[in-house]
Amino acid sequence: MEIKVVKFGGSSLADAEQFKKVKEIIFADPARRFVVPSAPGKRCSSDTKVTDMLYSCYEMASRGENIDEAFDKIRDRYNGIISELGLDLSLETEFDAIKYAFRHKSGRDFAASRGEYLNGIILAKYLDFPFIDAASVIFFKQDGTFDADRTNTVLSVTLEKYNHAVIPGFYGSMPNDTIKTFSRGGSDITGSIVARAANATLYENWTDVSGFLMADPRIIDNPQPISYITYRELRELSYMGATVLHEDAVFPVRIMGIPINIKNTNKPDDRGTMIVSEAPENDEGPVITGIAGKKNFSIITIEKDMMNQEIGFGRRMLEAIEKNRISFEHLPSGIDTMSVVVAENALVGKREQVILDICKAVDPDHISIQDGIALVAVVGRRMVSSYGTAAKVFSAISAAGVNIRTIDQGSSELNIIVGVKNEDFETAMNAIYKAFVK
Ligand code: ASP
């Protein structure tokens, strides 16, 4: 039987009107059995997310300030939803307990997690579905990393007992029973974990956009939507700054090959984007799937004659980077040159030391650091089977008068990464987009 796990983001549950849309969506398909809500998000652009209200209220409490007013605002958000939906539900006991916990230093994660916890209780009541506290089924290890094995064992056994359930997103529990959250936007991860444990046929992630666009609409005018994207392509694009789905949300479902469908709560009939392990054969579209990018990288370039014959050169060079606790993004290299691309802010306060350590490790002829570099990733599964993609990317960029500082193509031919100056970023993105999309 078909099982769909449906996750609703903060804007999909921001007020009673949105709750009504969500209920309609869930009841329109009996396969939609397990529901993962976020905390109420913004109702308009000037509004504040409940999660942010909780963080700041908790900080006030930690500083010993009076939180009565700030806490009442949170209480009002929920009570507004409850009364507008006409629910016979009071969360006053919960509110009082949470407020008490805030004053007694219950922890920042506990504070933030109450956003989805309370929203989950309301949604469960509204749908008349059982509520499963995420703290009892989602676990973290002592070191704070997610405990996938224990979670999957407990959660799959638990879900088997239910036809339907609401499981709040974003948090779980530590071995000592305290609450821990994922990073921001982490309800996407919970949805994926639940989909895996339920052995779902589909993970629907409902948000306020109709899927992924081929590029950031703030940079490219009216970019095309993406109908299919593979997990690997998505990983490349989200790593390079494309948002919509939390980057860690792919892992749990990917193990099981469960597709993710990004859908729009406000336009439920739009197809949205399907994230899959393999795109269907008849899927036609541009050679590239998407373009994403980020600014503010630095390129450390080392030159040394006959470097190619020096065994262990690369290792020693990377050890010097590692020693400074810097993670690198890319390693474009030539015969006698090697470059390491790192985030500019990773070098803050360490620049001299890094240079010193590299000199000690590999004794280069020349070493330089160039800041202010933007990376643009052109991602596409079809690139591997089509000729001339790289040439097209490079000629589009140079025709736009932009100088390419560095090039890196993964051997899987899933992406081409180009480094340009920060100020050329938008021009390069537009030039590439126009070259591939008519
Ligand atoms: N409410 C949390 C946040 O704002 C988690 C989420 O919405 O996914 O980050």
Short mmCIF file of C-alpha atoms and ligand atoms in Angstrom, two decimals:
data_model
loop_
_atom_site.label_atom_id
_atom_site.label_comp_id
_atom_site.label_asym_id
_atom_site.label_seq_id
_atom_site.Cartn_x
_atom_site.Cartn_y
_atom_site.Cartn_z
CA MET A 1 0.00 0.00 0.00
CA GLU A 2 1.14 3.50 -0.78
CA ILE A 3 2.44 5.53 2.16
CA LYS A 4 3.25 9.22 1.89
CA VAL A 5 5.02 11.20 4.55
CA VAL A 6 4.08 14.86 4.37
CA LYS A 7 6.14 17.63 5.90
CA PHE A 8 4.74 21.14 6.13
CA GLY A 9 7.07 24.11 6.53
CA GLY A 10 6.55 27.11 8.77
CA SER A 11 4.78 29.29 6.19
CA SER A 12 2.36 26.42 5.47
CA LEU A 13 1.32 26.47 9.15
CA ALA A 14 1.69 30.14 9.96
CA ASP A 15 -1.98 30.75 10.80
CA ALA A 16 -5.44 29.15 10.87
CA GLU A 17 -6.03 29.79 7.15
CA GLN A 18 -2.88 27.85 6.32
CA PHE A 19 -3.89 25.03 8.70
CA LYS A 20 -7.13 24.69 6.71
CA LYS A 21 -5.21 24.31 3.43
CA VAL A 22 -2.98 21.72 5.08
CA LYS A 23 -5.94 19.68 6.29
CA GLU A 24 -7.49 19.73 2.84
CA ILE A 25 -4.24 18.52 1.29
CA ILE A 26 -3.85 15.70 3.81
CA PHE A 27 -7.43 14.48 3.50
CA ALA A 28 -7.33 14.64 -0.30
CA ASP A 29 -5.12 11.53 -0.35
CA PRO A 30 -5.49 8.59 2.07
CA ALA A 31 -1.84 7.68 1.46
CA ARG A 32 -0.81 10.83 3.35
CA ARG A 33 -0.55 9.09 6.70
CA PHE A 34 2.35 10.60 8.59
CA VAL A 35 2.59 14.34 9.04
CA VAL A 36 5.64 16.32 10.13
CA PRO A 37 4.96 19.99 11.00
CA SER A 38 7.34 22.90 11.47
CA ALA A 39 6.67 25.70 13.94
CA PRO A 40 4.45 28.56 12.73
CA GLY A 41 6.48 30.69 10.33
CA LYS A 42 6.03 34.19 8.99
CA ARG A 43 2.52 35.33 8.02
CA CYS A 44 3.98 38.20 6.00
CA SER A 45 7.51 39.37 5.28
CA SER A 46 7.68 41.65 8.32
CA ASP A 47 6.47 38.91 10.70
CA THR A 48 8.67 36.86 13.08
CA LYS A 49 8.89 33.05 13.04
CA VAL A 50 7.85 31.43 16.29
CA THR A 51 11.24 29.67 16.42
CA ASP A 52 12.98 33.07 16.44
CA MET A 53 10.58 34.33 19.10
CA LEU A 54 11.45 31.31 21.24
CA TYR A 55 15.19 31.81 20.82
CA SER A 56 15.02 35.45 21.80
CA CYS A 57 12.65 34.83 24.70
CA TYR A 58 14.99 32.15 26.02
CA GLU A 59 17.95 34.50 25.73
CA MET A 60 16.09 37.12 27.71
CA ALA A 61 15.35 34.55 30.41
CA SER A 62 19.03 33.51 30.48
CA ARG A 63 20.01 37.13 31.06
CA GLY A 64 17.58 37.21 33.99
CA GLU A 65 15.21 39.61 32.22
CA ASN A 66 11.44 39.54 32.58
CA ILE A 67 9.92 37.40 29.81
CA ASP A 68 6.21 37.92 30.52
CA GLU A 69 5.54 40.09 27.49
CA ALA A 70 7.73 38.15 25.05
CA PHE A 71 6.26 34.84 26.17
CA ASP A 72 2.70 36.14 25.87
CA LYS A 73 3.34 36.95 22.22
CA ILE A 74 4.25 33.31 21.61
CA ARG A 75 1.23 32.13 23.56
CA ASP A 76 -0.97 34.47 21.49
CA ARG A 77 0.28 33.02 18.19
CA TYR A 78 -0.83 29.54 19.20
CA ASN A 79 -4.02 30.63 20.93
CA GLY A 80 -4.97 32.60 17.82
CA ILE A 81 -4.69 29.45 15.70
CA ILE A 82 -6.58 27.33 18.24
CA SER A 83 -9.48 29.73 18.53
CA GLU A 84 -9.76 30.48 14.81
CA LEU A 85 -9.90 26.78 14.09
CA GLY A 86 -12.55 26.42 16.80
CA LEU A 87 -10.64 23.64 18.54
CA ASP A 88 -11.59 22.36 21.95
CA LEU A 89 -7.99 22.48 23.16
CA SER A 90 -6.11 24.34 25.85
CA LEU A 91 -2.32 24.47 25.91
CA GLU A 92 -2.18 26.62 29.06
CA THR A 93 -0.58 23.87 31.17
CA GLU A 94 2.04 23.36 28.45
CA PHE A 95 2.70 27.10 28.21
CA ASP A 96 3.17 27.39 31.96
CA ALA A 97 5.53 24.43 32.07
CA ILE A 98 7.58 25.82 29.18
CA LYS A 99 7.78 29.27 30.73
CA TYR A 100 8.91 27.73 33.99
CA ALA A 101 11.54 25.70 32.12
CA PHE A 102 12.80 28.85 30.35
CA ARG A 103 13.36 30.50 33.71
CA HIS A 104 15.22 27.44 34.97
CA LYS A 105 17.70 27.22 32.12
CA SER A 106 16.19 24.30 30.24
CA GLY A 107 18.55 24.84 27.30
CA ARG A 108 18.37 26.73 24.03
CA ASP A 109 17.49 23.65 22.01
CA PHE A 110 14.64 22.74 24.32
CA ALA A 111 13.33 26.29 23.96
CA ALA A 112 13.42 26.25 20.15
CA SER A 113 11.94 22.77 19.90
CA ARG A 114 8.73 23.86 21.63
CA GLY A 115 7.75 25.62 18.42
CA GLU A 116 7.15 22.38 16.55
CA TYR A 117 6.07 20.49 19.67
CA LEU A 118 3.12 22.83 20.34
CA ASN A 119 2.25 23.13 16.65
CA GLY A 120 2.26 19.34 16.41
CA ILE A 121 -0.23 19.05 19.26
CA ILE A 122 -2.56 21.56 17.59
CA LEU A 123 -2.29 19.92 14.17
CA ALA A 124 -2.88 16.44 15.65
CA LYS A 125 -6.03 17.70 17.36
CA TYR A 126 -7.24 19.43 14.19
CA LEU A 127 -6.71 16.35 12.04
CA ASP A 128 -7.79 13.99 14.79
CA PHE A 129 -4.55 12.04 14.38
CA PRO A 130 -2.44 10.66 17.27
CA PHE A 131 0.54 12.80 18.36
CA ILE A 132 3.97 11.18 18.69
CA ASP A 133 6.52 13.29 20.56
CA ALA A 134 9.71 13.37 18.47
CA ALA A 135 11.74 13.08 21.69
CA SER A 136 10.56 9.49 22.02
CA VAL A 137 11.50 8.39 18.49
CA ILE A 138 14.32 10.61 17.17
CA PHE A 139 17.68 10.17 18.87
CA PHE A 140 21.06 11.83 18.98
CA LYS A 141 24.33 10.28 20.15
CA GLN A 142 26.42 11.50 23.04
CA ASP A 143 28.61 13.51 20.66
CA GLY A 144 25.54 15.36 19.35
CA THR A 145 25.37 13.66 15.95
CA PHE A 146 22.15 12.07 14.78
CA ASP A 147 21.77 8.41 15.75
CA ALA A 148 20.32 7.01 12.51
CA ASP A 149 20.34 3.34 13.53
CA ARG A 150 18.66 3.67 16.89
CA THR A 151 16.12 6.14 15.49
CA ASN A 152 15.23 3.96 12.55
CA THR A 153 14.76 0.87 14.71
CA VAL A 154 12.54 2.57 17.29
CA LEU A 155 10.66 4.76 14.83
CA SER A 156 9.79 2.01 12.37
CA VAL A 157 8.42 -0.22 15.15
CA THR A 158 6.43 2.72 16.52
CA LEU A 159 4.96 3.77 13.18
CA GLU A 160 3.76 0.25 12.48
CA LYS A 161 1.32 0.67 15.33
CA TYR A 162 -0.31 3.72 13.78
CA ASN A 163 -2.47 4.35 10.77
CA HIS A 164 -1.88 8.06 11.00
CA ALA A 165 0.24 10.27 13.20
CA VAL A 166 1.69 13.73 13.63
CA ILE A 167 5.39 13.80 14.55
CA PRO A 168 6.81 17.30 15.14
CA GLY A 169 9.91 18.20 13.18
CA PHE A 170 13.27 19.69 14.14
CA TYR A 171 14.14 17.91 17.40
CA GLY A 172 14.86 14.66 19.17
CA SER A 173 16.49 13.57 22.42
CA MET A 174 19.98 13.01 23.73
CA PRO A 175 21.02 9.86 25.65
CA ASN A 176 20.38 11.77 28.91
CA ASP A 177 16.85 12.64 27.73
CA THR A 178 17.51 16.33 27.17
CA ILE A 179 16.20 17.85 23.96
CA LYS A 180 18.42 18.55 20.99
CA THR A 181 17.48 20.17 17.68
CA PHE A 182 18.89 19.77 14.21
CA SER A 183 20.28 22.92 12.62
CA ARG A 184 17.84 25.58 11.36
CA GLY A 185 15.31 24.30 8.86
CA GLY A 186 15.76 20.85 10.36
CA SER A 187 12.11 19.76 10.11
CA ASP A 188 13.02 18.75 6.55
CA ILE A 189 15.41 16.21 8.07
CA THR A 190 12.75 14.85 10.42
CA GLY A 191 10.41 14.39 7.45
CA SER A 192 13.06 12.41 5.65
CA ILE A 193 13.79 10.27 8.71
CA VAL A 194 10.10 9.51 9.14
CA ALA A 195 9.77 8.65 5.44
CA ARG A 196 12.61 6.16 5.76
CA ALA A 197 11.21 4.54 8.91
CA ALA A 198 7.70 4.34 7.45
CA ASN A 199 9.12 2.81 4.29
CA ALA A 200 7.19 5.46 2.42
CA THR A 201 6.62 5.50 -1.31
CA LEU A 202 6.98 9.27 -1.37
CA TYR A 203 8.19 12.07 0.88
CA GLU A 204 6.18 15.19 0.12
CA ASN A 205 7.80 18.37 1.35
CA TRP A 206 5.19 21.15 1.32
CA THR A 207 6.45 24.70 1.27
CA ASP A 208 5.57 28.07 -0.27
CA VAL A 209 7.21 27.62 -3.68
CA SER A 210 6.36 25.19 -6.47
CA GLY A 211 9.69 23.39 -6.34
CA PHE A 212 13.20 24.28 -7.36
CA LEU A 213 14.04 26.84 -9.95
CA MET A 214 17.03 26.46 -12.24
CA ALA A 215 18.69 29.45 -10.60
CA ASP A 216 18.17 32.02 -7.90
CA PRO A 217 15.35 34.35 -9.05
CA ARG A 218 17.09 37.25 -7.30
CA ILE A 219 19.88 36.89 -9.85
CA ILE A 220 18.20 35.43 -12.94
CA ASP A 221 14.97 36.89 -14.20
CA ASN A 222 12.13 34.37 -14.09
CA PRO A 223 14.16 31.11 -14.11
CA GLN A 224 12.55 27.88 -15.29
CA PRO A 225 11.28 25.38 -12.71
CA ILE A 226 13.02 22.01 -12.44
CA SER A 227 10.72 19.01 -12.81
CA TYR A 228 13.23 16.26 -11.98
CA ILE A 229 16.50 16.49 -10.13
CA THR A 230 18.62 13.63 -8.83
CA TYR A 231 19.72 13.44 -5.19
CA ARG A 232 23.31 13.97 -6.28
CA GLU A 233 22.53 17.01 -8.37
CA LEU A 234 20.54 18.46 -5.53
CA ARG A 235 23.38 17.90 -3.12
CA GLU A 236 25.72 19.81 -5.44
CA LEU A 237 23.28 22.67 -5.87
CA SER A 238 22.31 23.02 -2.23
CA TYR A 239 25.91 22.86 -1.14
CA MET A 240 26.52 25.82 -3.39
CA GLY A 241 23.78 27.87 -1.88
CA ALA A 242 20.48 26.81 -3.46
CA THR A 243 17.98 26.65 -0.61
CA VAL A 244 14.39 25.26 -0.29
CA LEU A 245 15.35 21.95 1.31
CA HIS A 246 17.81 21.43 4.19
CA GLU A 247 20.96 19.87 2.73
CA ASP A 248 20.98 16.98 5.20
CA ALA A 249 17.40 16.02 4.38
CA VAL A 250 18.46 13.97 1.40
CA PHE A 251 20.45 11.30 3.24
CA PRO A 252 17.76 9.26 5.06
CA VAL A 253 15.49 8.86 2.02
CA ARG A 254 18.34 8.38 -0.40
CA ILE A 255 19.36 5.15 1.34
CA MET A 256 15.93 3.77 0.51
CA GLY A 257 15.51 5.42 -2.89
CA ILE A 258 12.37 7.23 -1.70
CA PRO A 259 11.65 10.22 -3.96
CA ILE A 260 11.00 13.66 -2.50
CA ASN A 261 8.36 15.88 -4.05
CA ILE A 262 8.67 19.58 -3.27
CA LYS A 263 5.12 20.97 -3.36
CA ASN A 264 3.43 24.32 -2.82
CA THR A 265 0.76 24.45 -0.07
CA ASN A 266 -0.71 27.54 -1.72
CA LYS A 267 -0.83 25.94 -5.19
CA PRO A 268 -1.33 22.24 -4.48
CA ASP A 269 -2.04 21.40 -8.12
CA ASP A 270 1.40 22.51 -9.31
CA ARG A 271 3.58 19.46 -9.95
CA GLY A 272 6.55 20.81 -8.06
CA THR A 273 9.98 19.24 -8.26
CA MET A 274 10.66 15.53 -7.93
CA ILE A 275 13.97 14.59 -6.32
CA VAL A 276 14.83 11.07 -7.44
CA SER A 277 17.75 8.66 -7.64
CA GLU A 278 17.38 8.34 -11.43
CA ALA A 279 15.38 10.69 -13.60
CA PRO A 280 12.84 8.99 -15.91
CA GLU A 281 14.13 8.23 -19.40
CA ASN A 282 11.55 10.36 -21.16
CA ASP A 283 12.47 13.41 -19.10
CA GLU A 284 13.67 16.04 -21.50
CA GLY A 285 15.11 19.40 -20.67
CA PRO A 286 18.19 21.56 -20.89
CA VAL A 287 21.62 19.90 -20.61
CA ILE A 288 22.11 21.58 -17.28
CA THR A 289 19.75 21.08 -14.37
CA GLY A 290 20.63 24.17 -12.40
CA ILE A 291 23.15 26.86 -11.54
CA ALA A 292 24.04 27.97 -8.05
CA GLY A 293 26.86 29.87 -6.49
CA LYS A 294 28.36 31.63 -3.52
CA LYS A 295 30.64 34.58 -2.99
CA ASN A 296 33.62 35.18 -0.71
CA PHE A 297 36.10 32.40 -1.25
CA SER A 298 39.88 32.58 -1.24
CA ILE A 299 42.23 30.68 -3.53
CA ILE A 300 45.57 29.66 -2.07
CA THR A 301 47.89 28.88 -4.97
CA ILE A 302 51.21 27.12 -4.58
CA GLU A 303 53.71 26.84 -7.39
CA LYS A 304 56.72 24.58 -7.41
CA ASP A 305 58.74 23.26 -10.32
CA MET A 306 58.60 19.49 -10.74
CA MET A 307 55.88 19.29 -8.12
CA ASN A 308 54.31 16.45 -10.06
CA GLN A 309 57.27 14.20 -9.25
CA GLU A 310 57.27 14.91 -5.55
CA ILE A 311 55.42 12.06 -3.87
CA GLY A 312 53.33 13.20 -0.90
CA PHE A 313 53.23 16.85 -1.96
CA GLY A 314 49.43 17.04 -1.96
CA ARG A 315 49.14 15.26 1.35
CA ARG A 316 51.61 17.53 3.09
CA MET A 317 49.94 20.60 1.67
CA LEU A 318 46.52 19.45 2.88
CA GLU A 319 47.92 18.53 6.26
CA ALA A 320 49.02 22.12 6.66
CA ILE A 321 45.45 23.23 5.93
CA GLU A 322 44.03 20.60 8.27
CA LYS A 323 46.38 21.63 11.06
CA ASN A 324 44.74 25.05 10.99
CA ARG A 325 41.32 23.42 11.21
CA ILE A 326 40.21 24.72 7.84
CA SER A 327 38.08 22.65 5.54
CA PHE A 328 38.67 23.10 1.84
CA GLU A 329 36.07 23.37 -0.89
CA HIS A 330 37.99 22.51 -4.04
CA LEU A 331 41.41 21.49 -5.19
CA PRO A 332 42.01 22.59 -8.75
CA SER A 333 45.54 21.58 -9.72
CA GLY A 334 47.97 21.84 -12.61
CA ILE A 335 51.30 20.12 -13.25
CA ASP A 336 53.41 22.50 -11.21
CA THR A 337 50.65 24.31 -9.36
CA MET A 338 48.12 23.34 -6.81
CA SER A 339 45.28 25.52 -5.56
CA VAL A 340 43.12 25.13 -2.54
CA VAL A 341 39.84 26.97 -2.45
CA VAL A 342 38.61 27.82 1.03
CA ALA A 343 35.90 30.05 2.45
CA GLU A 344 37.34 33.53 3.01
CA ASN A 345 36.16 33.71 6.61
CA ALA A 346 37.94 30.41 7.41
CA LEU A 347 41.24 32.28 7.04
CA VAL A 348 40.40 35.04 9.48
CA GLY A 349 43.15 35.28 12.09
CA LYS A 350 44.99 32.31 10.57
CA ARG A 351 46.34 33.69 7.31
CA GLU A 352 49.99 34.10 8.41
CA GLN A 353 50.02 30.74 10.15
CA VAL A 354 48.57 28.95 7.12
CA ILE A 355 51.22 30.43 4.83
CA LEU A 356 53.93 29.54 7.29
CA ASP A 357 52.70 25.97 7.69
CA ILE A 358 52.41 25.45 3.94
CA CYS A 359 55.94 26.79 3.40
CA LYS A 360 57.24 24.44 6.05
CA ALA A 361 55.35 21.48 4.64
CA VAL A 362 56.14 21.78 0.92
CA ASP A 363 58.72 24.53 0.47
CA PRO A 364 56.99 26.09 -2.58
CA ASP A 365 58.67 28.41 -5.12
CA HIS A 366 55.75 30.76 -4.82
CA ILE A 367 52.59 31.04 -2.73
CA SER A 368 49.73 33.50 -3.07
CA ILE A 369 46.26 34.01 -1.69
CA GLN A 370 43.57 35.68 -3.74
CA ASP A 371 40.41 36.80 -1.93
CA GLY A 372 37.04 37.93 -3.19
CA ILE A 373 36.34 34.92 -5.35
CA ALA A 374 32.82 33.72 -6.17
CA LEU A 375 32.19 30.12 -7.19
CA VAL A 376 29.52 29.25 -9.70
CA ALA A 377 28.46 25.62 -9.99
CA VAL A 378 26.83 24.41 -13.17
CA VAL A 379 25.15 21.12 -12.36
CA GLY A 380 23.55 18.59 -14.66
CA ARG A 381 23.29 14.83 -15.03
CA ARG A 382 23.07 15.16 -18.81
CA MET A 383 26.46 16.81 -19.08
CA VAL A 384 28.21 13.47 -19.10
CA SER A 385 26.50 12.40 -22.31
CA SER A 386 26.65 15.65 -24.21
CA TYR A 387 29.58 17.26 -25.97
CA GLY A 388 30.85 20.74 -25.50
CA THR A 389 29.15 21.67 -22.24
CA ALA A 390 32.33 22.97 -20.65
CA ALA A 391 33.21 24.93 -23.78
CA LYS A 392 29.76 26.47 -23.79
CA VAL A 393 30.08 27.51 -20.14
CA PHE A 394 33.50 29.07 -20.66
CA SER A 395 32.68 30.86 -23.88
CA ALA A 396 29.46 32.27 -22.40
CA ILE A 397 31.42 33.66 -19.48
CA SER A 398 34.17 35.13 -21.58
CA ALA A 399 31.72 36.60 -24.09
CA ALA A 400 30.24 38.46 -21.13
CA GLY A 401 33.68 39.97 -20.51
CA VAL A 402 34.32 38.02 -17.33
CA ASN A 403 37.72 36.55 -16.55
CA ILE A 404 37.69 33.01 -15.16
CA ARG A 405 40.00 32.63 -12.18
CA THR A 406 39.70 28.90 -11.63
CA ILE A 407 37.96 25.86 -13.08
CA ASP A 408 37.12 22.58 -11.43
CA GLN A 409 35.20 19.74 -12.98
CA GLY A 410 34.33 16.73 -10.87
CA SER A 411 35.31 13.48 -12.58
CA SER A 412 31.69 12.34 -12.41
CA GLU A 413 30.96 15.18 -14.87
CA LEU A 414 28.01 16.16 -12.77
CA ASN A 415 29.26 19.66 -12.26
CA ILE A 416 31.58 22.32 -13.53
CA ILE A 417 32.70 24.87 -11.00
CA VAL A 418 34.07 28.19 -12.11
CA GLY A 419 35.68 30.80 -9.90
CA VAL A 420 35.25 34.45 -10.86
CA LYS A 421 35.70 37.71 -9.01
CA ASN A 422 32.90 38.53 -6.57
CA GLU A 423 31.85 41.52 -8.65
CA ASP A 424 31.46 39.35 -11.77
CA PHE A 425 29.26 36.78 -10.04
CA GLU A 426 25.85 37.94 -11.29
CA THR A 427 27.11 38.55 -14.84
CA ALA A 428 28.62 35.07 -15.01
CA MET A 429 25.45 33.43 -13.70
CA ASN A 430 23.29 35.22 -16.25
CA ALA A 431 25.65 34.44 -19.11
CA ILE A 432 25.63 30.71 -18.30
CA TYR A 433 21.88 30.57 -17.85
CA LYS A 434 21.26 32.27 -21.19
CA ALA A 435 23.67 29.95 -22.96
CA PHE A 436 21.70 26.86 -21.94
CA VAL A 437 18.11 27.97 -21.58
CA LYS A 438 16.31 29.49 -24.50
N1 ASP B 1 11.37 25.87 13.01
C1 ASP B 1 12.72 25.56 12.72
C2 ASP B 1 13.39 26.72 12.04
O1 ASP B 1 12.80 27.78 11.86
C3 ASP B 1 12.85 24.29 11.94
C4 ASP B 1 12.11 24.25 10.62
O2 ASP B 1 11.24 25.04 10.37
O3 ASP B 1 12.42 23.36 9.84
O4 ASP B 1 14.54 26.63 11.70
#
